[in-house]
């Protein structure tokens, strides 16, 4: 944290939990290969994403108040991720179906200086309804 927070007794008597918030805008480029193409389809997916940092804040909060501390300047404003996942599609009819896609995304250069050997990644399950016309 900056020296001003350490020297002017900002934390004097303030107890709470520290939290960090990061937000990214993701632009993916992925390829999908169908392993099984029936009413129930199975796909393998892979690709890259460009990630643009949109939210970076650190705060100390308790039940009654919130103390904003600023940003963590060790995060790059632009980084990439390598993506891999599986997709399961089920068609109810020729036009209507559902999709479930568990994905693993490994961020390649999220930090400017990685002194703690931090390796950020995301695991998510994407789902949706498909309509073909």
C-alpha positions as a printed Julia matrix, in Angstrom:
133×3 Matrix{Float64}:
   0.0     0.0     0.0
   1.09    3.56   -0.47
   3.05    5.27    2.29
   0.2     7.71    3.03
  -2.0     4.9     4.37
   0.77    3.69    6.64
   1.75    7.09    8.05
  -1.47    9.01    8.75
  -3.23    6.53   11.08
  -5.97    5.79    8.53
  -6.32    2.3     9.98
  -6.32    3.49   13.6
  -9.25    1.7    15.24
 -10.7     0.43   11.95
 -11.23   -3.33   11.92
 -12.57   -5.28    8.97
 -11.84   -7.66    6.15
  -9.61   -6.82    3.22
 -10.95   -7.68   -0.22
  -9.68   -7.33   -3.75
 -11.93   -7.03   -6.78
 -10.76   -7.72  -10.34
 -12.93   -7.53  -13.46
 -12.04   -8.39  -17.04
 -13.6    -7.95  -20.46
 -12.88  -11.19  -22.35
 -12.64  -11.55  -26.13
 -12.36  -15.29  -26.91
 -11.22  -17.03  -30.08
 -12.05  -20.71  -29.76
 -12.37  -23.73  -32.0
 -14.86  -26.54  -31.43
 -14.5   -30.11  -32.73
 -17.43  -32.54  -32.52
 -16.43  -35.96  -31.24
 -19.98  -37.3   -31.29
 -22.68  -35.8   -33.54
 -26.09  -37.16  -32.58
 -29.04  -36.01  -30.49
 -26.48  -35.86  -27.67
 -23.28  -34.26  -29.03
 -19.88  -34.15  -27.36
 -17.37  -31.46  -28.35
 -13.77  -30.59  -27.5
 -12.95  -26.87  -27.44
  -9.72  -24.93  -27.27
  -8.41  -21.47  -28.0
  -7.15  -18.18  -26.67
  -8.76  -15.15  -25.06
  -7.7   -11.52  -24.86
  -8.46  -10.12  -21.4
  -8.79   -6.38  -20.71
  -8.72   -5.31  -17.04
 -11.86   -3.26  -16.28
 -12.03   -3.32  -12.46
  -9.16   -3.33   -9.97
  -9.87   -2.26   -6.4
  -8.8    -3.07   -2.86
 -10.91   -2.21    0.18
 -11.28   -2.92    3.88
 -14.91   -3.42    4.93
 -16.83   -4.13    8.1
 -20.53   -4.11    8.99
 -20.86   -0.33    8.96
 -18.31    1.14    6.58
 -15.89    0.59    3.71
 -12.39    2.03    3.37
 -11.13    2.17   -0.26
  -7.38    1.57   -0.46
  -6.91    1.95   -4.22
  -5.64   -0.44   -6.9
  -3.06   -3.19   -7.14
  -0.58   -1.94   -9.74
   0.98   -5.39  -10.29
  -1.8    -6.53  -12.67
  -1.34   -6.0   -16.41
  -4.16   -4.06  -18.05
  -4.04   -6.57  -20.96
  -3.27  -10.28  -20.8
  -4.17  -13.53  -22.52
  -5.49  -16.92  -21.48
  -5.27  -20.4   -22.94
  -8.69  -22.1   -22.92
  -9.69  -25.76  -22.96
 -13.06  -27.37  -22.4
 -15.68  -29.94  -23.24
 -19.13  -29.27  -24.62
 -22.27  -31.35  -24.3
 -25.21  -30.45  -26.52
 -28.63  -32.06  -26.31
 -31.26  -31.41  -29.0
 -34.91  -31.63  -27.97
 -35.94  -31.0   -31.58
 -34.04  -30.17  -34.77
 -34.17  -26.49  -33.74
 -34.16  -26.39  -29.91
 -31.53  -27.69  -27.5
 -29.38  -27.04  -24.46
 -25.6   -26.71  -24.05
 -23.32  -27.31  -21.05
 -19.61  -26.48  -21.38
 -17.12  -26.94  -18.52
 -14.05  -24.76  -19.31
 -10.54  -24.32  -17.91
  -8.79  -21.0   -18.63
  -5.14  -20.44  -17.68
  -4.03  -16.79  -17.64
  -0.65  -16.4   -19.3
   0.68  -12.99  -18.17
  -1.71  -11.51  -15.63
   1.0   -10.06  -13.37
   3.78   -7.58  -14.13
   6.06   -9.18  -11.54
   5.31  -12.68  -10.25
   7.45  -13.03   -7.13
   5.17  -15.54   -5.38
   4.92  -17.96   -8.36
   1.19  -17.14   -8.62
  -0.54  -18.98  -11.5
  -4.06  -17.57  -12.0
  -6.72  -19.69  -13.69
 -10.49  -19.86  -14.03
 -12.79  -22.86  -14.02
 -16.35  -22.33  -15.16
 -19.41  -24.11  -16.43
 -21.13  -22.27  -19.24
 -24.67  -23.22  -20.16
 -27.34  -22.04  -22.52
 -30.28  -22.71  -24.74
 -29.7   -23.09  -28.48
 -32.16  -22.27  -31.21
 -31.32  -23.05  -34.83
 -33.26  -21.53  -37.71
